[in-house]
Amino acid sequence: MTMFFQVAIDGLLMGMVYALVASGLSLIWGVMDVINFAHGEFLMVAMYVSYWLGFLMKVDPIVSWIASGIFCFILGAITYRLIIRQCLGGPALSALLATFGLSMILKNICLNRFSPNYRLLTGTLLDGKKILLGDLVVPLPQLITGLSALAIVLVIFYIIKKTRLGWAIQATAMDKEAAELMGIKTDWIFAFVFGLGGACVGIAGGLMPSYLAVHPEVGGLFSLIAFIAVAMGGFGSIHGALLAAIFIGLVEAFGGFYVAPVFKYVVVFGLYVIVVMFKPKGLFGW
Amino acid sequence: MKNFKKTFFVSMLVVFLLLGLFSGMATAEEKIIKIGTVFPLTGPCALAGARCKAAVETAAEVINNIYPDINVPLADQSGILDGYKIVLVHADHQGKPDVGKTETERLLNQEKVYAIIGSYNSSVSKPASFVTEIQKKIFMCGASSSAALTERDFKYFFRMAPTDKTESIGFAETLTWLNEAKNANLKTVGIIYENSEFGKHAADEGKAAAEAAGFEVIADVAFTPGATNLNSEVQTLKAKNPDAVFGACLGGDYSLWVRTMKQMNWLPKISLNYCSGYQDPIITQQLGDDANYFMGGTGYSPEFAELMPAVAAVEEIYKAKTDPSVPFDSDSIQEAVALFVLAQAIEKAGTLDTETVRDVLYANEWESPLSMGGKVAFIEGGQNVKAMSMKTQLQNGLYVRVFPPELATHEIVYPMVPWDKR
């Protein structure tokens, strides 16, 4: 029974991280109908920001996630202004392919500038720390990352549902032209949303170097799982993405332990196929 | 104006034609041998690929120029076959077998390379060497370790490194020796490996060797390379709690595995690793104290300097080609050996005829100061029968020799020191 709870803890913590990565993606899709294929590379860039701050200036990831979040917010906003904005009037595929191109550019810049080396931050405040609950082990880096992720998703959820800014975002998502007639600066809202999506993944990436190696390919599988979480939760639904991501984390952990570790992602993708068969718009899609 | 345009167009045409003609003449007069390399220069194994590429470039530089102070064959002359220089043409297979096959075809058909060196990943070496075999071109494989590669009766495929089979037998011998000499009471083995050609073959060989030596394999844990976490994998190992673990984890997966074991507060009594993240000096440095007491098969490490004195001078050239500057590791040095042996064979054959060079490769034992044991010789299928490695253990960040006992410089630290006592 101990092992059951241990696997559940691992799955929950991983699910919370997936949730933060997925919520940014969901937000951008929900408001702009744009799938950001560079989302995984935003995560990778955020991890590099956190890593270099830790390596060069001895700033711990427990603090440097703020810088990673801000950096990715700016990166997201610039991406909108320079790339996405030009694509919005054209075919839907153009924005998607533009973000795909951006992902290639970011990955290859990092490969060229930082080399393919795996970079680890050691000696961080949380390095190797854990909470022991009897036989249960709760690794502190993952716990802090998971709880921070959950808190930030809830804050974003609050902003969207309860603030004037959030209402403006919702109005823009529902009907851009009507929102403009109401005096909402939709262009500004789009830039903000793209930045906010980047900030979500930036914060997640900023916290990760305390336990995960940084390298140019690190974002790949995270972004794939984030896509699954967004699709399973329902495109554009932040609470759907949150619940789906936590569900994915749990399924991955239990599938990995009770089926076979090599099948843990197979179980996740299999589950997604089943969900889509019965609910093509996702669990909370409309 | 019309006449000027016409004259300009005709003049440019003539210039281009002449340029093409003369460049063709220049190519015809150049004494070069184009060798293609196929390594993972991007993708999850890009770091290893970049080092392998640098190693082949190092060998080419030594062969093409005169280095009287370097004590390896061909270093004291400029080029081979009376002045032929090696020119490398690099290709990136991204760690993908289909890309590796296509790039090998491109190198052979468009770049017209004489032979191929590569491909680090066994999963890529397999299809890439099919292409060379069909086209009757030589494939010099440095580090791919899947035993299956040299069990295909290929005629043009040559591999320098020891296979996973050799390594696995060595691992089992190490465990048996620990039981006999140290009363270690090791009975069970677990295997963790990436779900790839390399990982699966390593695991199969590991299981076979462990069972043949009387150990019970109680955990078989495969994982997806580049996974977001290895929690389930380590939990599975922890639940089965094998005495020894054989690991086949590359690059970042290796560091994630080590760190996850630390977070889960679990270690086996002994951990032996195939060519993997264990051998990467940068990962070892970054893991710091966490890297210590893990073991593995090692074909080269700077700590072997007294056994392989000729390496140091070549290594200086290699270091200048890597960023950050690193010494050779067990994999990259084999790629340098591949080019040195091929160049020696061409020189000895006195011709670039592929059939003759292939026969010469098989017929001779080659001097190889960059190989442990100093020799390279091939048997049917292309395996280097002189390939060997030693079992090392990381102690204070250094790869120290611990097995076989007659070549050991340090006592093995057994069992591994628990995380909370480091």
XYZ file of C-alpha atoms in Angstrom:
708
model
C 0.000 0.000 0.000
C 2.958 2.300 0.700
C 4.038 1.951 -2.899
C 0.520 2.861 -4.098
C 0.611 6.155 -2.193
C 4.200 6.802 -3.263
C 3.236 6.393 -6.922
C 0.195 8.639 -6.358
C 2.405 11.388 -4.874
C 4.827 11.159 -7.816
C 1.949 11.311 -10.284
C 0.285 14.281 -8.591
C 3.494 16.306 -8.466
C 4.295 15.591 -12.102
C 0.702 16.356 -13.098
C 0.881 19.794 -11.493
C 3.949 20.674 -13.552
C 2.245 19.442 -16.719
C -0.737 21.616 -15.731
C 1.313 24.805 -15.661
C 2.912 24.019 -19.016
C -0.491 23.135 -20.501
C -2.381 26.124 -19.078
C -0.284 28.586 -21.107
C -0.983 26.612 -24.249
C -4.687 26.415 -23.441
C -4.897 30.143 -22.767
C -3.351 31.069 -26.119
C -5.609 28.668 -28.005
C -8.711 29.738 -26.094
C -8.264 33.424 -26.863
C -6.531 33.448 -30.229
C -7.214 30.048 -31.831
C -3.469 29.682 -32.298
C -1.522 26.546 -31.428
C 1.922 27.528 -30.251
C 4.267 24.813 -31.511
C 7.190 26.635 -29.896
C 5.760 26.049 -26.409
C 8.311 23.318 -25.592
C 11.122 25.585 -26.741
C 9.812 28.394 -24.495
C 10.185 25.886 -21.651
C 13.717 25.086 -22.751
C 14.650 28.784 -22.974
C 13.225 29.356 -19.481
C 15.307 26.491 -18.142
C 18.426 28.035 -19.690
C 17.614 31.423 -18.124
C 17.260 29.780 -14.727
C 20.352 27.636 -15.261
C 22.613 30.529 -16.288
C 21.368 32.692 -13.426
C 22.188 29.820 -11.085
C 25.516 28.974 -12.673
C 26.876 32.481 -13.232
C 25.232 34.500 -10.458
C 24.400 31.769 -7.939
C 20.711 32.661 -8.011
C 18.712 29.676 -6.811
C 15.853 28.366 -9.013
C 13.536 29.049 -6.080
C 14.095 32.748 -6.940
C 15.151 32.666 -10.594
C 11.757 31.349 -11.752
C 10.600 34.960 -11.499
C 13.219 36.025 -14.043
C 12.380 33.040 -16.279
C 8.691 33.929 -16.113
C 9.321 37.584 -16.999
C 11.738 36.611 -19.780
C 9.219 34.248 -21.357
C 6.421 36.806 -20.925
C 8.482 39.272 -22.971
C 9.443 36.529 -25.447
C 5.770 35.632 -25.854
C 4.679 39.250 -26.338
C 7.452 39.874 -28.890
C 6.526 36.630 -30.679
C 2.979 37.924 -30.998
C 3.986 41.377 -32.214
C 6.569 40.178 -34.740
C 5.128 36.890 -35.968
C 1.644 35.884 -34.856
C 0.052 39.284 -35.489
C 1.057 39.089 -39.147
C -0.451 35.624 -39.484
C -3.827 36.234 -37.835
C -5.476 37.542 -40.999
C -4.228 34.629 -43.116
C -5.033 30.921 -43.167
C -5.047 29.165 -39.762
C -2.131 27.031 -40.870
C 0.190 30.019 -41.297
C 0.288 30.853 -37.556
C 0.816 27.197 -36.717
C 3.690 26.841 -39.174
C 5.161 30.162 -38.036
C 5.354 28.886 -34.454
C 6.843 25.640 -35.753
C 9.521 27.694 -37.500
C 10.078 29.668 -34.315
C 10.582 26.418 -32.392
C 13.307 25.388 -34.871
C 14.972 28.803 -34.569
C 14.971 28.773 -30.753
C 16.228 25.192 -30.568
C 19.044 25.768 -33.022
C 20.097 29.068 -31.447
C 20.456 27.288 -28.106
C 22.240 24.372 -29.769
C 24.655 26.773 -31.421
C 25.210 29.089 -28.452
C 25.107 26.643 -25.550
C 26.145 23.403 -27.375
C 24.239 20.137 -26.850
C 25.793 19.752 -23.381
C 23.556 18.539 -20.573
C 23.691 21.158 -17.856
C 22.853 20.424 -14.257
C 22.482 22.844 -11.401
C 23.911 21.288 -8.292
C 24.047 22.587 -4.756
C 20.688 24.365 -5.030
C 18.709 25.063 -1.877
C 16.383 22.139 -2.596
C 18.988 19.773 -4.051
C 18.393 16.267 -2.726
C 16.075 17.498 0.034
C 13.045 15.397 0.796
C 10.234 15.019 3.290
C 9.879 11.570 4.803
C 6.364 10.537 5.818
C 7.041 7.115 7.268
C 8.149 5.088 4.249
C 6.836 7.695 1.835
C 9.368 10.003 0.212
C 8.265 13.425 -1.029
C 11.115 15.064 -2.989
C 11.176 18.749 -2.062
C 12.224 20.161 -5.494
C 9.256 18.457 -7.166
C 6.932 19.380 -4.285
C 7.819 23.074 -4.474
C 7.623 23.026 -8.277
C 4.271 21.222 -8.211
C 2.702 23.468 -5.573
C 3.998 26.617 -7.283
C 2.574 25.376 -10.557
C -0.796 24.715 -8.966
C -0.831 28.129 -7.281
C -0.004 29.946 -10.519
C -2.662 28.076 -12.487
C -5.205 29.059 -9.830
C -4.069 32.700 -9.970
C -4.486 32.732 -13.757
C -7.883 31.098 -13.388
C -8.842 33.825 -10.894
C -7.583 36.588 -13.196
C -9.584 35.246 -16.129
C -12.799 34.720 -14.166
C -12.827 37.518 -11.602
C -10.960 40.577 -12.875
C -11.785 43.246 -15.459
C -8.696 42.205 -17.412
C -9.927 38.610 -17.410
C -13.375 39.699 -18.609
C -11.714 41.663 -21.406
C -9.753 38.546 -22.342
C -12.930 36.462 -22.306
C -14.774 39.058 -24.377
C -11.947 39.112 -26.927
C -11.997 35.323 -27.083
C -15.760 35.248 -27.644
C -16.082 37.988 -30.281
C -13.089 40.116 -31.231
C -15.043 42.714 -33.195
C -17.704 43.151 -30.514
C -14.949 43.517 -27.912
C -13.315 46.244 -29.991
C -16.671 48.055 -30.202
C -16.776 47.951 -26.396
C -13.432 49.762 -26.324
C -11.223 46.774 -25.568
C -7.821 47.004 -27.202
C -7.830 43.472 -28.596
C -4.361 43.765 -30.076
C -3.016 44.581 -26.638
C -5.042 41.684 -25.152
C -3.592 39.241 -27.696
C -0.036 40.375 -26.916
C -0.753 40.079 -23.194
C -2.262 36.603 -23.554
C 0.644 35.342 -25.632
C 2.979 36.800 -23.032
C 0.983 35.222 -20.203
C 1.105 31.849 -21.950
C 4.853 32.257 -22.230
C 5.085 33.282 -18.559
C 3.283 30.092 -17.458
C 5.730 27.846 -19.247
C 8.567 30.187 -18.224
C 7.791 29.784 -14.545
C 7.574 25.993 -14.900
C 10.886 25.953 -16.777
C 12.470 28.270 -14.226
C 11.763 25.877 -11.387
C 12.843 22.691 -13.152
C 16.650 23.000 -13.272
C 16.753 22.117 -9.576
C 16.112 18.509 -10.611
C 16.189 18.192 -14.404
C 19.156 18.553 -16.800
C 18.919 21.439 -19.286
C 19.663 20.800 -22.952
C 18.249 21.983 -26.298
C 15.901 18.974 -26.650
C 14.428 19.081 -23.161
C 11.115 20.708 -24.144
C 10.010 18.106 -26.700
C 8.118 15.577 -24.602
C 6.805 18.225 -22.188
C 5.141 20.111 -25.029
C 3.695 16.899 -26.470
C 2.130 16.042 -23.113
C 0.902 19.624 -22.773
C -0.853 19.292 -26.154
C -2.484 16.079 -24.965
C -3.580 17.781 -21.714
C -5.068 20.734 -23.605
C -6.853 18.483 -26.095
C -8.067 16.097 -23.393
C -9.252 18.909 -21.150
C -10.941 20.724 -24.021
C -9.254 23.383 -26.143
C -9.381 26.734 -24.389
C -10.495 25.424 -21.016
C -7.911 26.236 -18.338
C -9.593 24.207 -15.614
C -9.981 21.386 -18.152
C -6.247 21.521 -18.903
C -5.472 21.575 -15.168
C -7.582 18.529 -14.388
C -6.462 16.662 -17.522
C -2.796 17.360 -16.738
C -3.109 16.057 -13.180
C -4.999 13.057 -14.515
C -2.202 12.480 -17.060
C 0.418 12.689 -14.309
C -1.433 10.065 -12.268
C -2.087 7.773 -15.244
C 1.553 8.048 -16.278
C 2.782 7.181 -12.777
C 0.377 4.280 -12.184
C 0.741 2.996 -15.746
C 4.519 3.170 -15.422
C 4.560 1.287 -12.158
C 1.716 -1.223 -12.520
C 1.812 -1.864 -16.296
C 5.472 -1.278 -17.264
C 7.677 1.816 -17.191
C 8.213 1.666 -20.940
C 4.453 1.893 -21.509
C 3.794 4.905 -19.293
C 3.444 7.309 -22.221
C 1.616 4.670 -24.264
C -1.008 4.490 -21.521
C -1.349 8.293 -21.551
C -1.746 8.519 -25.329
C -4.068 5.495 -25.337
C -6.250 7.183 -22.754
C -6.344 10.330 -24.876
C -7.524 8.331 -27.887
C -10.311 6.805 -25.790
C -11.384 10.228 -24.452
C -11.438 11.694 -27.969
C -13.522 8.740 -29.229
C -16.278 9.535 -26.742
C -15.749 13.295 -26.259
C -14.117 14.690 -29.416
C -13.991 18.201 -27.929
C -12.291 17.015 -24.771
C -13.636 16.530 -21.268
C -14.542 20.191 -20.743
C -14.688 21.471 -24.317
C -17.689 23.175 -25.784
C 21.962 49.375 -73.936
C 20.591 46.216 -75.513
C 24.026 45.357 -76.891
C 25.641 45.985 -73.533
C 23.223 43.557 -71.846
C 23.887 40.932 -74.503
C 27.668 41.354 -74.207
C 27.487 41.245 -70.408
C 25.362 38.075 -70.473
C 27.684 36.299 -72.933
C 30.784 37.396 -70.953
C 29.346 36.079 -67.710
C 28.427 32.802 -69.399
C 31.977 32.402 -70.662
C 33.402 33.230 -67.213
C 31.172 30.658 -65.511
C 31.993 28.018 -68.105
C 35.709 28.626 -67.687
C 35.392 28.592 -63.910
C 33.546 25.300 -64.105
C 36.155 23.875 -66.442
C 39.115 24.949 -64.339
C 37.525 23.912 -61.061
C 36.966 20.509 -62.656
C 40.614 20.371 -63.628
C 41.640 21.398 -60.150
C 39.494 18.639 -58.617
C 40.961 16.117 -60.974
C 44.464 17.095 -59.933
C 43.759 17.180 -56.193
C 44.933 14.158 -54.282
C 42.137 13.769 -51.771
C 40.217 10.906 -50.232
C 36.752 11.940 -49.140
C 35.546 10.152 -46.027
C 31.963 10.633 -44.868
C 31.011 10.809 -41.218
C 27.471 10.218 -39.998
C 26.932 11.279 -36.390
C 24.059 12.718 -34.343
C 24.984 16.417 -34.483
C 21.529 17.536 -33.376
C 18.901 15.744 -31.294
C 19.194 14.019 -27.920
C 22.660 12.534 -28.611
C 24.121 15.679 -30.187
C 26.738 16.072 -27.473
C 28.176 12.600 -28.064
C 27.959 13.168 -31.819
C 29.890 16.428 -31.632
C 32.655 14.681 -29.692
C 32.810 11.786 -32.155
C 33.061 14.269 -35.031
C 35.884 16.109 -33.246
C 37.685 12.794 -32.716
C 37.582 11.915 -36.428
C 38.743 15.447 -37.284
C 41.638 14.973 -34.867
C 42.661 11.733 -36.559
C 42.417 13.374 -40.005
C 44.609 16.260 -38.853
C 47.278 13.882 -37.549
C 47.182 11.808 -40.752
C 47.267 14.815 -43.106
C 50.162 16.608 -41.373
C 53.531 15.709 -39.958
C 53.577 15.339 -36.171
C 56.970 13.857 -35.278
C 56.206 14.036 -31.560
C 53.040 11.995 -31.805
C 53.610 8.282 -31.470
C 50.807 6.878 -33.604
C 51.011 5.314 -37.082
C 51.057 7.806 -40.001
C 51.797 10.783 -37.726
C 55.345 11.075 -39.090
C 54.251 11.562 -42.691
C 52.011 13.958 -44.572
C 48.940 12.150 -45.895
C 48.822 8.621 -47.290
C 49.537 6.996 -50.649
C 52.243 9.539 -51.451
C 50.413 12.691 -50.580
C 46.697 11.900 -50.580
C 44.922 13.961 -47.914
C 41.850 12.897 -45.988
C 38.917 15.275 -46.489
C 35.955 14.757 -44.191
C 32.361 15.317 -45.253
C 30.076 15.447 -42.220
C 26.404 14.498 -42.056
C 23.906 14.733 -39.206
C 21.565 11.783 -38.590
C 19.810 13.436 -35.583
C 19.692 10.054 -33.833
C 17.101 8.860 -36.388
C 17.695 5.607 -38.322
C 15.816 6.776 -41.431
C 17.798 10.017 -41.557
C 21.028 8.053 -41.055
C 20.205 5.815 -44.004
C 19.314 8.761 -46.256
C 22.405 10.730 -45.267
C 24.633 7.719 -45.939
C 23.082 7.375 -49.403
C 23.659 11.080 -50.005
C 27.287 10.884 -48.913
C 27.942 7.900 -51.172
C 25.934 8.927 -54.223
C 26.287 12.708 -54.266
C 29.405 13.485 -52.263
C 31.119 10.382 -53.665
C 32.867 9.577 -50.408
C 35.226 6.636 -50.303
C 34.043 5.212 -46.963
C 31.790 6.031 -44.035
C 32.657 6.461 -40.351
C 29.885 6.448 -37.751
C 27.255 6.419 -36.408
C 27.445 6.296 -32.572
C 23.820 5.064 -32.238
C 23.562 1.330 -32.971
C 20.042 1.947 -34.253
C 21.502 4.174 -36.981
C 24.635 2.153 -37.723
C 22.397 -0.784 -38.629
C 20.474 0.757 -41.580
C 23.392 2.998 -42.598
C 25.691 -0.014 -42.952
C 23.047 -1.783 -45.082
C 23.538 1.005 -47.594
C 27.331 0.671 -47.605
C 27.098 -3.111 -47.827
C 24.826 -2.958 -50.889
C 27.123 -0.408 -52.556
C 30.235 -2.367 -51.500
C 31.738 0.530 -49.584
C 33.582 0.301 -46.290
C 31.778 1.279 -43.065
C 34.117 1.897 -40.132
C 32.041 1.841 -36.965
C 33.734 3.289 -33.909
C 31.489 3.110 -30.889
C 28.124 1.464 -31.692
C 28.028 -1.395 -29.252
C 25.096 -3.610 -30.259
C 26.536 -7.108 -30.701
C 24.034 -7.779 -33.504
C 25.896 -5.385 -35.815
C 28.776 -7.797 -36.274
C 26.618 -10.915 -36.355
C 25.241 -10.222 -39.845
C 28.155 -11.623 -41.877
C 28.601 -8.264 -43.568
C 31.734 -8.012 -45.715
C 32.392 -4.272 -45.564
C 31.504 -3.460 -41.953
C 34.204 -3.064 -39.282
C 33.631 -2.176 -35.626
C 36.341 -0.974 -33.201
C 34.596 -0.972 -29.803
C 33.841 -3.909 -27.544
C 30.258 -5.124 -27.865
C 27.581 -5.099 -25.198
C 28.034 -8.868 -25.065
C 31.683 -8.438 -24.041
C 30.717 -5.755 -21.527
C 27.911 -7.878 -20.080
C 30.194 -10.844 -19.554
C 32.628 -8.467 -17.855
C 29.855 -7.191 -15.570
C 28.883 -10.735 -14.587
C 32.543 -11.599 -13.945
C 32.844 -8.543 -11.704
C 29.846 -9.669 -9.633
C 31.186 -13.230 -9.397
C 34.587 -11.919 -8.290
C 32.949 -9.733 -5.643
C 31.080 -12.768 -4.293
C 34.224 -14.878 -4.221
C 36.804 -12.347 -3.080
C 34.703 -10.049 -0.910
C 31.841 -12.311 0.213
C 29.483 -9.791 -1.306
C 26.554 -12.239 -1.387
C 25.161 -10.761 -4.598
C 22.272 -12.828 -5.941
C 19.907 -10.655 -7.922
C 20.270 -8.269 -10.851
C 18.050 -5.513 -12.246
C 18.473 -3.909 -15.640
C 17.416 -0.386 -16.614
C 17.772 0.602 -20.248
C 16.500 3.017 -22.858
C 13.969 1.575 -25.276
C 16.216 1.670 -28.349
C 18.370 -0.676 -30.448
C 21.307 -0.020 -28.114
C 19.329 -0.343 -24.903
C 17.414 -3.462 -25.850
C 20.488 -5.313 -27.072
C 22.449 -4.296 -23.991
C 19.606 -5.556 -21.804
C 19.362 -8.879 -23.675
C 23.097 -9.435 -23.365
C 23.061 -8.343 -19.731
C 20.294 -10.801 -18.882
C 22.005 -13.636 -20.731
C 25.375 -12.987 -19.063
C 23.905 -12.570 -15.579
C 21.824 -15.752 -15.824
C 24.738 -17.705 -17.278
C 26.799 -16.668 -14.248
C 24.070 -17.849 -11.865
C 22.402 -14.545 -10.977
C 18.639 -14.081 -10.992
C 17.370 -11.159 -13.074
C 14.412 -9.781 -11.099
C 13.862 -6.356 -12.669
C 13.687 -5.489 -16.365
C 13.008 -1.758 -16.694
C 12.866 -0.130 -20.121
C 12.182 3.595 -20.465
C 11.519 6.113 -23.221
C 14.689 8.092 -24.038
C 14.314 11.779 -23.175
C 11.526 11.035 -20.654
C 10.146 13.898 -18.576
C 10.814 11.861 -15.428
C 12.075 8.430 -14.388
C 9.954 8.121 -11.243
C 8.106 4.930 -12.241
C 11.343 3.369 -13.414
C 13.154 3.993 -10.144
C 10.075 3.008 -8.092
C 10.000 -0.291 -9.970
C 13.668 -0.910 -9.212
C 13.170 0.126 -5.597
C 10.213 -2.238 -5.204
C 12.180 -5.201 -6.596
C 15.372 -4.095 -4.815
C 17.972 -6.019 -6.845
C 21.483 -6.351 -5.418
C 23.096 -5.130 -8.634
C 21.808 -2.917 -11.441
C 23.098 -2.866 -15.022
C 22.347 0.516 -16.636
C 22.153 1.502 -20.294
C 21.130 5.162 -20.022
C 22.578 7.802 -22.324
C 23.318 11.456 -21.624
C 20.675 13.430 -19.775
C 18.712 10.265 -18.969
C 21.667 9.011 -16.946
C 21.822 12.137 -14.798
C 18.034 12.062 -14.363
C 18.243 8.408 -13.297
C 20.979 9.116 -10.738
C 19.133 12.139 -9.354
C 15.815 10.286 -9.169
C 17.464 7.477 -7.219
C 18.797 10.089 -4.828
C 15.359 11.663 -4.444
C 13.790 8.255 -3.878
C 16.552 7.503 -1.369
C 17.480 4.206 -2.953
C 20.639 2.601 -4.319
C 21.552 -0.943 -5.303
C 24.656 -2.450 -3.724
C 26.478 -2.062 -7.011
C 25.668 -0.393 -10.342
C 27.478 -1.251 -13.580
C 26.888 0.837 -16.694
C 27.330 0.308 -20.416
C 28.737 3.047 -22.653
C 26.464 5.736 -21.368
C 26.200 8.913 -19.367
C 28.519 7.217 -16.903
C 31.416 7.756 -19.291
C 30.644 11.416 -19.952
C 33.215 13.513 -18.061
C 30.996 16.612 -18.095
C 27.983 14.809 -16.639
C 30.239 13.254 -14.034
C 31.608 16.669 -13.129
C 28.136 18.187 -12.915
C 26.706 15.357 -10.818
C 29.547 15.939 -8.386
C 29.498 13.652 -5.382
C 26.297 11.983 -6.610
C 28.255 10.413 -9.493
C 30.634 8.577 -7.175
C 30.695 4.785 -6.639
C 28.882 4.013 -9.895
C 30.840 1.626 -12.104
C 31.086 0.823 -15.778
C 33.118 -0.496 -18.662
C 35.686 2.055 -19.757
C 37.823 1.848 -22.889
C 39.639 5.084 -22.202
C 39.893 7.705 -19.517
C 42.694 10.179 -18.748
C 43.385 8.072 -15.661
C 44.612 5.331 -18.055
C 47.527 7.508 -19.208
C 50.180 5.074 -17.992
C 48.567 2.238 -19.989
C 48.107 4.312 -23.146
C 50.934 6.889 -23.180
C 50.525 7.825 -26.844
C 47.049 9.252 -26.302
C 48.076 12.425 -24.464
C 49.608 14.228 -27.451
C 46.665 13.375 -29.736
C 44.274 14.372 -26.974
C 45.680 17.907 -26.950
C 44.527 18.358 -30.556
C 41.147 16.828 -29.688
C 40.670 19.125 -26.707
C 41.094 22.158 -28.934
C 38.241 20.913 -31.103
C 35.707 20.459 -28.302
C 33.728 23.129 -26.494
C 33.975 22.972 -23.547
C 37.379 21.371 -23.863
C 37.170 17.736 -22.760
C 39.505 14.728 -22.933
C 38.646 11.704 -25.083
C 36.015 9.390 -23.675
C 35.542 5.694 -24.364
C 33.259 6.321 -27.344
C 34.879 9.261 -29.113
C 38.352 7.715 -29.057
C 37.025 4.687 -30.960
C 35.948 6.956 -33.834
C 39.508 8.303 -34.071
C 40.779 4.717 -34.054
C 38.388 3.923 -36.936
C 40.011 6.524 -39.201
C 43.570 5.662 -38.150
C 43.001 1.975 -38.946
C 41.311 2.711 -42.284
C 44.150 5.043 -43.292
C 46.736 2.419 -42.348
C 44.895 -0.167 -44.424
C 44.779 2.126 -47.493
C 48.470 2.879 -47.072
C 49.352 -0.797 -46.763
C 47.115 -1.797 -49.683
C 48.787 0.861 -51.836
C 45.524 1.430 -53.647
C 42.071 2.873 -53.165
C 40.413 -0.246 -54.536
C 37.759 -1.036 -51.940
C 37.973 -4.822 -52.297
C 41.730 -4.780 -51.780
C 41.520 -2.435 -48.791
C 38.800 -4.596 -47.237
C 40.936 -7.734 -47.663
C 43.931 -5.933 -46.163
C 41.812 -4.819 -43.188
C 40.924 -8.450 -42.475
C 44.373 -9.856 -43.155
C 46.401 -7.730 -40.770
C 46.742 -6.826 -37.118
C 46.901 -3.045 -36.802
C 48.967 -0.924 -34.467
C 46.549 1.201 -32.465
C 48.101 3.124 -29.585
C 44.730 4.775 -29.021
C 43.135 1.408 -28.201
C 43.444 -0.335 -24.891
C 45.739 -3.257 -25.637
C 47.331 -1.353 -28.523
C 46.089 -3.584 -31.361
C 43.116 -3.908 -33.674
C 42.264 -7.070 -35.628
C 39.032 -8.105 -37.285
C 37.230 -11.416 -37.578
C 34.434 -12.402 -39.967
C 31.533 -9.993 -39.504
C 33.920 -7.152 -38.760
C 34.311 -7.254 -34.996
C 37.615 -6.083 -33.542
C 38.706 -9.083 -31.481
C 41.356 -7.058 -29.691
C 38.772 -4.640 -28.288
C 38.798 -4.519 -24.535
C 37.699 -2.370 -21.646
C 38.238 -2.316 -17.915
C 35.783 -1.919 -15.112
C 36.179 1.445 -13.475
C 34.502 3.054 -10.511
C 34.044 6.759 -9.963
C 35.855 7.685 -6.777
C 36.218 11.382 -5.944
C 35.232 12.196 -9.502
C 37.974 10.050 -11.075
C 37.510 6.880 -13.140
C 39.742 4.501 -11.205
C 40.503 0.943 -12.326
C 38.980 -1.649 -10.016
C 38.619 -4.795 -12.154
C 40.257 -7.063 -13.257
C 42.310 -7.233 -10.045
C 45.653 -7.577 -11.850
C 45.145 -4.195 -13.548
C 43.324 -2.472 -10.691
C 44.811 0.638 -9.157
C 42.193 1.080 -6.432
C 40.119 -1.084 -4.127
C 36.488 -1.259 -5.144
C 34.145 0.619 -2.793
C 31.443 -1.921 -2.049
C 28.563 -1.588 -1.366
C 27.891 1.869 -2.815
C 27.891 4.529 -0.115
C 24.245 5.453 0.710
C 23.051 8.939 -0.252
C 22.720 10.161 3.338
C 26.290 9.156 4.207
C 28.040 11.081 1.432
